[in-house]
């Protein structure tokens, strides 16, 4: 006889769970027949004892079966998505979705909100006036047919098991668990109706995976489980030891994305790394889908569609179709400059601390129910490898008038390192898993 306590004990003792046991447990969680304390106990047992590939597959499939699933059979063309494991200043999706659509792909992109130090694509999109991130199946289908992409949040009916389990993982210290991360991500990607997926697995101080070995294990798990469920997949391991681009903060990041899409030589956005990573990810999406024969052809096509304005046109179509209106960035009431305390070279950033500073400014959440202020943020003048003089501006801070910036500036100064000797700037892409 199946009971929650016996399943918890079995995993606690390191034994492999059967598909039936996992399906029984997930079904019980979704139907509220298994209480949160027992679900939390199983999550903790999985965190410490792990899951085999077969168990991870069973968990992913059980989560997928818990809700509705989009299948865009009437939409012609290859359906491909990208998923990032999360970072600071990671705004790639906002440029990539319209760029990939301009290249001929159909991009059904389901994104999440920021929680903790990591930003969320939905929060960035909702800093655009009127932008609607909840679309019905028919609305999303129409978006793919007419625009070529749609950017939505997870609905109440889509993978409800993930919604419940993620909320529990967040408050039980079980977020950084590779099988649980894999099941969460892959179940949602299959449910959204994609046929192929490129994973952007972040590595470094601003990522959930702090080391390259951890990131490789997660990448291998994501690719393996995705393929077993019929998705073409690959993963790029990318550097998150500094914010991506110059902007950190929802409204600022939209402004930076627009500058990239419009090919602007903006005086304050140094977005070379952001643009480069977007082009690389798009190239892999195009090659994986079969639109091009190789990565070089994919890069050439992506560069062309960015340079000739096609991607910017697609972005405007996307915003309009989802009820948004592109307007000038609403600046926060107070703007402050934080300067270097000494001269030398910027050699290190604790990027997670930078993400947490954004949360303290009001640009992120400490808990799910918190609101987000799109006007606050950080704009970096210096990145890793840059030479700085004592008293030279490093970052511009956009804040509310009642924010205690003295403490946050001290926090920021503890997160950066200025040395006499320049260090090599870390590579942007650290590896690929297929």
mmCIF file of N, CA and C in Angstrom, residues 243-364:
data_model
loop_
_atom_site.group_PDB
_atom_site.id
_atom_site.type_symbol
_atom_site.label_atom_id
_atom_site.label_comp_id
_atom_site.label_asym_id
_atom_site.label_seq_id
_atom_site.Cartn_x
_atom_site.Cartn_y
_atom_site.Cartn_z
ATOM 1 N N UNK A 243 27.532 41.344 -13.552
ATOM 2 C CA UNK A 243 26.248 41.550 -14.227
ATOM 3 C C UNK A 243 26.415 41.535 -15.741
ATOM 4 N N UNK A 244 25.380 41.076 -16.424
ATOM 5 C CA UNK A 244 25.393 41.020 -17.882
ATOM 6 C C UNK A 244 24.946 42.374 -18.426
ATOM 7 N N UNK A 245 25.754 42.977 -19.278
ATOM 8 C CA UNK A 245 25.463 44.324 -19.744
ATOM 9 C C UNK A 245 25.828 45.340 -18.678
ATOM 10 N N UNK A 246 25.232 46.521 -18.753
ATOM 11 C CA UNK A 246 25.511 47.590 -17.787
ATOM 12 C C UNK A 246 24.406 47.780 -16.767
ATOM 13 N N UNK A 247 23.169 47.433 -17.126
ATOM 14 C CA UNK A 247 22.002 47.763 -16.305
ATOM 15 C C UNK A 247 21.569 46.604 -15.422
ATOM 16 N N UNK A 248 21.220 46.931 -14.174
ATOM 17 C CA UNK A 248 20.620 45.983 -13.236
ATOM 18 C C UNK A 248 19.398 46.676 -12.633
ATOM 19 N N UNK A 249 18.210 46.170 -12.921
ATOM 20 C CA UNK A 249 16.976 46.837 -12.515
ATOM 21 C C UNK A 249 16.010 46.800 -13.679
ATOM 22 N N UNK A 250 14.747 46.553 -13.413
ATOM 23 C CA UNK A 250 13.802 46.175 -14.464
ATOM 24 C C UNK A 250 13.613 47.209 -15.569
ATOM 25 N N UNK A 251 13.315 48.453 -15.209
ATOM 26 C CA UNK A 251 13.133 49.482 -16.226
ATOM 27 C C UNK A 251 14.422 49.786 -16.971
ATOM 28 N N UNK A 252 15.528 49.890 -16.238
ATOM 29 C CA UNK A 252 16.831 50.139 -16.856
ATOM 30 C C UNK A 252 17.202 49.037 -17.840
ATOM 31 N N UNK A 253 16.890 47.802 -17.475
ATOM 32 C CA UNK A 253 17.246 46.678 -18.341
ATOM 33 C C UNK A 253 16.425 46.686 -19.635
ATOM 34 N N UNK A 254 15.174 47.094 -19.557
ATOM 35 C CA UNK A 254 14.382 47.243 -20.786
ATOM 36 C C UNK A 254 14.996 48.316 -21.676
ATOM 37 N N UNK A 255 15.414 49.439 -21.078
ATOM 38 C CA UNK A 255 16.064 50.499 -21.851
ATOM 39 C C UNK A 255 17.315 49.981 -22.549
ATOM 40 N N UNK A 256 18.098 49.158 -21.843
ATOM 41 C CA UNK A 256 19.324 48.616 -22.435
ATOM 42 C C UNK A 256 18.995 47.650 -23.574
ATOM 43 N N UNK A 257 17.957 46.835 -23.384
ATOM 44 C CA UNK A 257 17.531 45.918 -24.454
ATOM 45 C C UNK A 257 17.109 46.691 -25.705
ATOM 46 N N UNK A 258 16.376 47.767 -25.508
ATOM 47 C CA UNK A 258 15.948 48.584 -26.637
ATOM 48 C C UNK A 258 17.154 49.185 -27.363
ATOM 49 N N UNK A 259 18.167 49.598 -26.591
ATOM 50 C CA UNK A 259 19.388 50.140 -27.204
ATOM 51 C C UNK A 259 20.073 49.094 -28.078
ATOM 52 N N UNK A 260 20.106 47.835 -27.609
ATOM 53 C CA UNK A 260 20.686 46.753 -28.410
ATOM 54 C C UNK A 260 19.860 46.508 -29.667
ATOM 55 N N UNK A 261 18.551 46.407 -29.497
ATOM 56 C CA UNK A 261 17.661 46.122 -30.626
ATOM 57 C C UNK A 261 17.688 47.226 -31.688
ATOM 58 N N UNK A 262 17.903 48.473 -31.245
ATOM 59 C CA UNK A 262 17.947 49.604 -32.173
ATOM 60 C C UNK A 262 19.356 49.897 -32.671
ATOM 61 N N UNK A 263 20.324 49.074 -32.243
ATOM 62 C CA UNK A 263 21.729 49.275 -32.631
ATOM 63 C C UNK A 263 22.237 50.661 -32.254
ATOM 64 N N UNK A 264 21.813 51.150 -31.106
ATOM 65 C CA UNK A 264 22.222 52.472 -30.656
ATOM 66 C C UNK A 264 23.611 52.442 -30.023
ATOM 67 N N UNK A 265 24.392 53.446 -30.315
ATOM 68 C CA UNK A 265 25.664 53.643 -29.623
ATOM 69 C C UNK A 265 25.373 54.508 -28.403
ATOM 70 N N UNK A 266 24.804 53.871 -27.379
ATOM 71 C CA UNK A 266 24.289 54.599 -26.215
ATOM 72 C C UNK A 266 25.440 55.084 -25.333
ATOM 73 N N UNK A 267 25.379 56.306 -24.829
ATOM 74 C CA UNK A 267 26.494 56.833 -24.027
ATOM 75 C C UNK A 267 26.699 56.129 -22.687
ATOM 76 N N UNK A 268 25.649 55.455 -22.147
ATOM 77 C CA UNK A 268 25.793 54.852 -20.826
ATOM 78 C C UNK A 268 25.669 53.329 -20.808
ATOM 79 N N UNK A 269 25.213 52.720 -21.885
ATOM 80 C CA UNK A 269 25.075 51.269 -21.906
ATOM 81 C C UNK A 269 26.251 50.631 -22.643
ATOM 82 N N UNK A 270 27.111 49.943 -21.889
ATOM 83 C CA UNK A 270 28.192 49.159 -22.500
ATOM 84 C C UNK A 270 27.692 47.717 -22.562
ATOM 85 N N UNK A 271 27.049 47.368 -23.674
ATOM 86 C CA UNK A 271 26.305 46.104 -23.726
ATOM 87 C C UNK A 271 26.961 45.046 -24.613
ATOM 88 N N UNK A 272 28.272 45.149 -24.808
ATOM 89 C CA UNK A 272 28.954 44.208 -25.701
ATOM 90 C C UNK A 272 28.761 42.754 -25.313
ATOM 91 N N UNK A 273 28.894 42.436 -24.019
ATOM 92 C CA UNK A 273 28.741 41.046 -23.581
ATOM 93 C C UNK A 273 27.294 40.575 -23.708
ATOM 94 N N UNK A 274 26.354 41.453 -23.430
ATOM 95 C CA UNK A 274 24.926 41.129 -23.576
ATOM 96 C C UNK A 274 24.590 40.805 -25.030
ATOM 97 N N UNK A 275 25.043 41.640 -25.935
ATOM 98 C CA UNK A 275 24.783 41.423 -27.362
ATOM 99 C C UNK A 275 25.445 40.140 -27.840
ATOM 100 N N UNK A 276 26.674 39.908 -27.420
ATOM 101 C CA UNK A 276 27.410 38.723 -27.858
ATOM 102 C C UNK A 276 26.730 37.438 -27.385
ATOM 103 N N UNK A 277 26.330 37.387 -26.132
ATOM 104 C CA UNK A 277 25.681 36.180 -25.628
ATOM 105 C C UNK A 277 24.348 35.942 -26.336
ATOM 106 N N UNK A 278 23.607 37.006 -26.597
ATOM 107 C CA UNK A 278 22.339 36.870 -27.313
ATOM 108 C C UNK A 278 22.561 36.275 -28.700
ATOM 109 N N UNK A 279 23.566 36.768 -29.405
ATOM 110 C CA UNK A 279 23.873 36.255 -30.747
ATOM 111 C C UNK A 279 24.288 34.790 -30.700
ATOM 112 N N UNK A 280 25.085 34.428 -29.695
ATOM 113 C CA UNK A 280 25.532 33.037 -29.592
ATOM 114 C C UNK A 280 24.352 32.101 -29.307
ATOM 115 N N UNK A 281 23.492 32.490 -28.382
ATOM 116 C CA UNK A 281 22.332 31.653 -28.060
ATOM 117 C C UNK A 281 21.390 31.536 -29.253
ATOM 118 N N UNK A 282 21.184 32.638 -29.959
ATOM 119 C CA UNK A 282 20.316 32.602 -31.141
ATOM 120 C C UNK A 282 20.903 31.690 -32.209
ATOM 121 N N UNK A 283 22.210 31.736 -32.382
ATOM 122 C CA UNK A 283 22.875 30.877 -33.371
ATOM 123 C C UNK A 283 22.643 29.408 -33.065
ATOM 124 N N UNK A 284 22.713 29.051 -31.792
ATOM 125 C CA UNK A 284 22.482 27.661 -31.399
ATOM 126 C C UNK A 284 21.019 27.272 -31.591
ATOM 127 N N UNK A 285 20.105 28.169 -31.295
ATOM 128 C CA UNK A 285 18.685 27.889 -31.525
ATOM 129 C C UNK A 285 18.418 27.630 -33.003
ATOM 130 N N UNK A 286 19.018 28.421 -33.862
ATOM 131 C CA UNK A 286 18.815 28.286 -35.306
ATOM 132 C C UNK A 286 19.412 26.978 -35.828
ATOM 133 N N UNK A 287 20.589 26.617 -35.326
ATOM 134 C CA UNK A 287 21.232 25.385 -35.776
ATOM 135 C C UNK A 287 20.487 24.163 -35.249
ATOM 136 N N UNK A 288 20.040 24.225 -33.983
ATOM 137 C CA UNK A 288 19.317 23.107 -33.383
ATOM 138 C C UNK A 288 17.993 22.860 -34.090
ATOM 139 N N UNK A 289 17.369 23.927 -34.590
ATOM 140 C CA UNK A 289 16.072 23.815 -35.264
ATOM 141 C C UNK A 289 16.191 23.325 -36.702
ATOM 142 N N UNK A 290 17.388 23.433 -37.277
ATOM 143 C CA UNK A 290 17.593 23.035 -38.662
ATOM 144 C C UNK A 290 17.389 24.150 -39.669
ATOM 145 N N UNK A 291 17.135 25.371 -39.209
ATOM 146 C CA UNK A 291 16.980 26.502 -40.141
ATOM 147 C C UNK A 291 18.309 26.797 -40.834
ATOM 148 N N UNK A 292 19.427 26.608 -40.116
ATOM 149 C CA UNK A 292 20.755 26.763 -40.703
ATOM 150 C C UNK A 292 21.535 25.471 -40.506
ATOM 151 N N UNK A 293 22.610 25.304 -41.278
ATOM 152 C CA UNK A 293 23.377 24.059 -41.229
ATOM 153 C C UNK A 293 24.397 24.041 -40.101
ATOM 154 N N UNK A 294 24.856 25.223 -39.698
ATOM 155 C CA UNK A 294 25.885 25.265 -38.661
ATOM 156 C C UNK A 294 25.799 26.576 -37.878
ATOM 157 N N UNK A 295 26.605 26.670 -36.822
ATOM 158 C CA UNK A 295 26.579 27.831 -35.935
ATOM 159 C C UNK A 295 27.017 29.096 -36.665
ATOM 160 N N UNK A 296 27.990 28.972 -37.548
ATOM 161 C CA UNK A 296 28.486 30.147 -38.280
ATOM 162 C C UNK A 296 27.367 30.764 -39.129
ATOM 163 N N UNK A 297 26.582 29.907 -39.804
ATOM 164 C CA UNK A 297 25.456 30.411 -40.595
ATOM 165 C C UNK A 297 24.401 31.046 -39.687
ATOM 166 N N UNK A 298 24.190 30.429 -38.515
ATOM 167 C CA UNK A 298 23.226 30.969 -37.569
ATOM 168 C C UNK A 298 23.636 32.345 -37.072
ATOM 169 N N UNK A 299 24.916 32.510 -36.789
ATOM 170 C CA UNK A 299 25.410 33.803 -36.322
ATOM 171 C C UNK A 299 25.267 34.871 -37.410
ATOM 172 N N UNK A 300 25.565 34.488 -38.629
ATOM 173 C CA UNK A 300 25.457 35.437 -39.739
ATOM 174 C C UNK A 300 24.009 35.918 -39.894
ATOM 175 N N UNK A 301 23.060 34.989 -39.814
ATOM 176 C CA UNK A 301 21.646 35.340 -39.943
ATOM 177 C C UNK A 301 21.191 36.211 -38.772
ATOM 178 N N UNK A 302 21.596 35.841 -37.562
ATOM 179 C CA UNK A 302 21.205 36.606 -36.376
ATOM 180 C C UNK A 302 21.765 38.026 -36.428
ATOM 181 N N UNK A 303 23.026 38.160 -36.827
ATOM 182 C CA UNK A 303 23.647 39.491 -36.950
ATOM 183 C C UNK A 303 22.903 40.345 -37.979
ATOM 184 N N UNK A 304 22.545 39.726 -39.085
ATOM 185 C CA UNK A 304 21.839 40.440 -40.149
ATOM 186 C C UNK A 304 20.494 40.968 -39.650
ATOM 187 N N UNK A 305 19.733 40.117 -38.943
ATOM 188 C CA UNK A 305 18.397 40.514 -38.485
ATOM 189 C C UNK A 305 18.461 41.543 -37.356
ATOM 190 N N UNK A 306 19.567 41.562 -36.629
ATOM 191 C CA UNK A 306 19.742 42.592 -35.604
ATOM 192 C C UNK A 306 20.137 43.918 -36.242
ATOM 193 N N UNK A 307 21.032 43.846 -37.210
ATOM 194 C CA UNK A 307 21.563 45.065 -37.841
ATOM 195 C C UNK A 307 20.561 45.746 -38.774
ATOM 196 N N UNK A 308 19.712 44.964 -39.445
ATOM 197 C CA UNK A 308 18.800 45.593 -40.418
ATOM 198 C C UNK A 308 17.484 46.076 -39.792
ATOM 199 N N UNK A 309 17.365 45.935 -38.474
ATOM 200 C CA UNK A 309 16.179 46.451 -37.788
ATOM 201 C C UNK A 309 15.027 45.468 -37.678
ATOM 202 N N UNK A 310 15.192 44.255 -38.226
ATOM 203 C CA UNK A 310 14.103 43.272 -38.186
ATOM 204 C C UNK A 310 13.748 42.865 -36.752
ATOM 205 N N UNK A 311 14.769 42.686 -35.908
ATOM 206 C CA UNK A 311 14.532 42.288 -34.524
ATOM 207 C C UNK A 311 13.817 43.395 -33.748
ATOM 208 N N UNK A 312 14.198 44.648 -33.999
ATOM 209 C CA UNK A 312 13.543 45.784 -33.344
ATOM 210 C C UNK A 312 12.077 45.873 -33.762
ATOM 211 N N UNK A 313 11.797 45.634 -35.044
ATOM 212 C CA UNK A 313 10.415 45.636 -35.537
ATOM 213 C C UNK A 313 9.605 44.535 -34.855
ATOM 214 N N UNK A 314 10.209 43.334 -34.720
ATOM 215 C CA UNK A 314 9.527 42.218 -34.054
ATOM 216 C C UNK A 314 9.235 42.547 -32.590
ATOM 217 N N UNK A 315 10.187 43.204 -31.937
ATOM 218 C CA UNK A 315 9.969 43.569 -30.544
ATOM 219 C C UNK A 315 8.783 44.521 -30.404
ATOM 220 N N UNK A 316 8.697 45.498 -31.308
ATOM 221 C CA UNK A 316 7.575 46.429 -31.279
ATOM 222 C C UNK A 316 6.247 45.706 -31.506
ATOM 223 N N UNK A 317 6.242 44.737 -32.439
ATOM 224 C CA UNK A 317 5.045 43.935 -32.697
ATOM 225 C C UNK A 317 4.659 43.118 -31.461
ATOM 226 N N UNK A 318 5.668 42.537 -30.817
ATOM 227 C CA UNK A 318 5.445 41.740 -29.612
ATOM 228 C C UNK A 318 4.803 42.574 -28.510
ATOM 229 N N UNK A 319 5.376 43.738 -28.250
ATOM 230 C CA UNK A 319 4.871 44.614 -27.186
ATOM 231 C C UNK A 319 3.434 45.040 -27.477
ATOM 232 N N UNK A 320 3.176 45.459 -28.709
ATOM 233 C CA UNK A 320 1.832 45.912 -29.087
ATOM 234 C C UNK A 320 0.819 44.776 -28.966
ATOM 235 N N UNK A 321 1.192 43.580 -29.435
ATOM 236 C CA UNK A 321 0.265 42.440 -29.413
ATOM 237 C C UNK A 321 -0.055 41.992 -27.991
ATOM 238 N N UNK A 322 0.844 42.246 -27.054
ATOM 239 C CA UNK A 322 0.600 41.858 -25.666
ATOM 240 C C UNK A 322 0.167 43.048 -24.811
ATOM 241 N N UNK A 323 -0.365 44.071 -25.480
ATOM 242 C CA UNK A 323 -1.013 45.177 -24.791
ATOM 243 C C UNK A 323 -0.104 46.252 -24.257
ATOM 244 N N UNK A 324 1.184 46.198 -24.596
ATOM 245 C CA UNK A 324 2.139 47.152 -24.047
ATOM 246 C C UNK A 324 2.327 48.385 -24.902
ATOM 247 N N UNK A 325 2.985 49.375 -24.323
ATOM 248 C CA UNK A 325 3.297 50.621 -25.010
ATOM 249 C C UNK A 325 4.710 51.039 -24.633
ATOM 250 N N UNK A 326 5.579 51.133 -25.620
ATOM 251 C CA UNK A 326 6.964 51.529 -25.364
ATOM 252 C C UNK A 326 7.015 53.021 -25.074
ATOM 253 N N UNK A 327 7.528 53.364 -23.903
ATOM 254 C CA UNK A 327 7.588 54.763 -23.471
ATOM 255 C C UNK A 327 8.933 55.014 -22.808
ATOM 256 N N UNK A 328 9.335 56.289 -22.675
ATOM 257 C CA UNK A 328 10.607 56.597 -22.014
ATOM 258 C C UNK A 328 10.659 56.060 -20.591
ATOM 259 N N UNK A 329 11.842 55.678 -20.170
ATOM 260 C CA UNK A 329 12.061 55.126 -18.839
ATOM 261 C C UNK A 329 11.728 56.156 -17.762
ATOM 262 N N UNK A 330 10.909 55.733 -16.784
ATOM 263 C CA UNK A 330 10.573 56.601 -15.663
ATOM 264 C C UNK A 330 11.663 56.497 -14.612
ATOM 265 N N UNK A 331 12.416 57.570 -14.441
ATOM 266 C CA UNK A 331 13.574 57.558 -13.551
ATOM 267 C C UNK A 331 13.148 57.621 -12.088
ATOM 268 N N UNK A 332 13.882 56.934 -11.222
ATOM 269 C CA UNK A 332 13.634 56.976 -9.788
ATOM 270 C C UNK A 332 13.881 58.391 -9.257
ATOM 271 N N UNK A 333 13.271 58.751 -8.116
ATOM 272 C CA UNK A 333 13.366 60.126 -7.622
ATOM 273 C C UNK A 333 14.764 60.556 -7.182
ATOM 274 N N UNK A 334 15.648 59.599 -6.861
ATOM 275 C CA UNK A 334 16.988 59.981 -6.416
ATOM 276 C C UNK A 334 18.043 59.243 -7.229
ATOM 277 N N UNK A 335 19.041 59.986 -7.701
ATOM 278 C CA UNK A 335 20.141 59.408 -8.477
ATOM 279 C C UNK A 335 21.448 59.749 -7.762
ATOM 280 N N UNK A 336 22.242 58.724 -7.497
ATOM 281 C CA UNK A 336 23.486 58.871 -6.745
ATOM 282 C C UNK A 336 24.613 58.160 -7.479
ATOM 283 N N UNK A 337 25.827 58.660 -7.327
ATOM 284 C CA UNK A 337 26.999 58.018 -7.925
ATOM 285 C C UNK A 337 27.855 57.414 -6.823
ATOM 286 N N UNK A 338 28.186 56.126 -6.958
ATOM 287 C CA UNK A 338 29.146 55.498 -6.057
ATOM 288 C C UNK A 338 30.490 55.451 -6.766
ATOM 289 N N UNK A 339 31.537 55.894 -6.057
ATOM 290 C CA UNK A 339 32.853 56.065 -6.666
ATOM 291 C C UNK A 339 33.872 55.083 -6.083
ATOM 292 N N UNK A 340 34.953 54.898 -6.826
ATOM 293 C CA UNK A 340 36.029 53.997 -6.384
ATOM 294 C C UNK A 340 36.739 54.588 -5.175
ATOM 295 N N UNK A 341 37.027 53.749 -4.186
ATOM 296 C CA UNK A 341 37.724 54.188 -2.983
ATOM 297 C C UNK A 341 39.231 54.253 -3.187
ATOM 298 N N UNK A 342 39.711 53.572 -4.233
ATOM 299 C CA UNK A 342 41.142 53.601 -4.548
ATOM 300 C C UNK A 342 41.329 53.317 -6.029
ATOM 301 N N UNK A 343 42.530 53.544 -6.525
ATOM 302 C CA UNK A 343 42.817 53.288 -7.933
ATOM 303 C C UNK A 343 43.336 51.883 -8.160
ATOM 304 N N UNK A 344 43.275 51.439 -9.410
ATOM 305 C CA UNK A 344 43.771 50.112 -9.775
ATOM 306 C C UNK A 344 42.916 49.501 -10.866
ATOM 307 N N UNK A 345 42.758 48.195 -10.810
ATOM 308 C CA UNK A 345 41.958 47.477 -11.800
ATOM 309 C C UNK A 345 40.829 46.719 -11.092
ATOM 310 N N UNK A 346 39.644 46.759 -11.679
ATOM 311 C CA UNK A 346 38.502 46.037 -11.123
ATOM 312 C C UNK A 346 38.677 44.551 -11.442
ATOM 313 N N UNK A 347 38.945 43.755 -10.412
ATOM 314 C CA UNK A 347 39.312 42.358 -10.638
ATOM 315 C C UNK A 347 38.273 41.355 -10.147
ATOM 316 N N UNK A 348 37.309 41.797 -9.331
ATOM 317 C CA UNK A 348 36.338 40.837 -8.807
ATOM 318 C C UNK A 348 35.050 41.535 -8.406
ATOM 319 N N UNK A 349 33.922 40.843 -8.651
ATOM 320 C CA UNK A 349 32.619 41.293 -8.182
ATOM 321 C C UNK A 349 31.896 40.112 -7.557
ATOM 322 N N UNK A 350 31.313 40.320 -6.382
ATOM 323 C CA UNK A 350 30.398 39.325 -5.827
ATOM 324 C C UNK A 350 29.026 39.678 -6.395
ATOM 325 N N UNK A 351 28.673 39.031 -7.487
ATOM 326 C CA UNK A 351 27.486 39.420 -8.240
ATOM 327 C C UNK A 351 26.197 39.132 -7.486
ATOM 328 N N UNK A 352 26.217 38.118 -6.630
ATOM 329 C CA UNK A 352 25.026 37.850 -5.819
ATOM 330 C C UNK A 352 24.737 39.029 -4.890
ATOM 331 N N UNK A 353 25.791 39.629 -4.326
ATOM 332 C CA UNK A 353 25.604 40.802 -3.461
ATOM 333 C C UNK A 353 24.975 41.949 -4.252
ATOM 334 N N UNK A 354 25.407 42.131 -5.498
ATOM 335 C CA UNK A 354 24.841 43.186 -6.346
ATOM 336 C C UNK A 354 23.350 42.936 -6.566
ATOM 337 N N UNK A 355 22.989 41.678 -6.797
ATOM 338 C CA UNK A 355 21.579 41.334 -6.935
ATOM 339 C C UNK A 355 20.798 41.614 -5.661
ATOM 340 N N UNK A 356 21.406 41.360 -4.522
ATOM 341 C CA UNK A 356 20.726 41.606 -3.249
ATOM 342 C C UNK A 356 20.600 43.111 -2.962
ATOM 343 N N UNK A 357 21.549 43.896 -3.447
ATOM 344 C CA UNK A 357 21.430 45.354 -3.317
ATOM 345 C C UNK A 357 20.212 45.838 -4.105
ATOM 346 N N UNK A 358 20.009 45.285 -5.299
ATOM 347 C CA UNK A 358 18.821 45.655 -6.079
ATOM 348 C C UNK A 358 17.544 45.339 -5.303
ATOM 349 N N UNK A 359 17.516 44.184 -4.630
ATOM 350 C CA UNK A 359 16.346 43.825 -3.826
ATOM 351 C C UNK A 359 16.124 44.870 -2.730
ATOM 352 N N UNK A 360 17.191 45.292 -2.062
ATOM 353 C CA UNK A 360 17.079 46.293 -0.995
ATOM 354 C C UNK A 360 16.615 47.647 -1.540
ATOM 355 N N UNK A 361 16.963 47.946 -2.778
ATOM 356 C CA UNK A 361 16.502 49.186 -3.415
ATOM 357 C C UNK A 361 15.008 49.136 -3.735
ATOM 358 N N UNK A 362 14.446 47.921 -3.774
ATOM 359 C CA UNK A 362 13.031 47.749 -4.102
ATOM 360 C C UNK A 362 12.805 47.169 -5.475
ATOM 361 N N UNK A 363 13.895 46.756 -6.143
ATOM 362 C CA UNK A 363 13.786 46.221 -7.493
ATOM 363 C C UNK A 363 13.688 44.719 -7.564
ATOM 364 N N UNK A 364 13.523 44.053 -6.420
ATOM 365 C CA UNK A 364 13.372 42.607 -6.374
ATOM 366 C C UNK A 364 12.553 42.221 -5.158
#
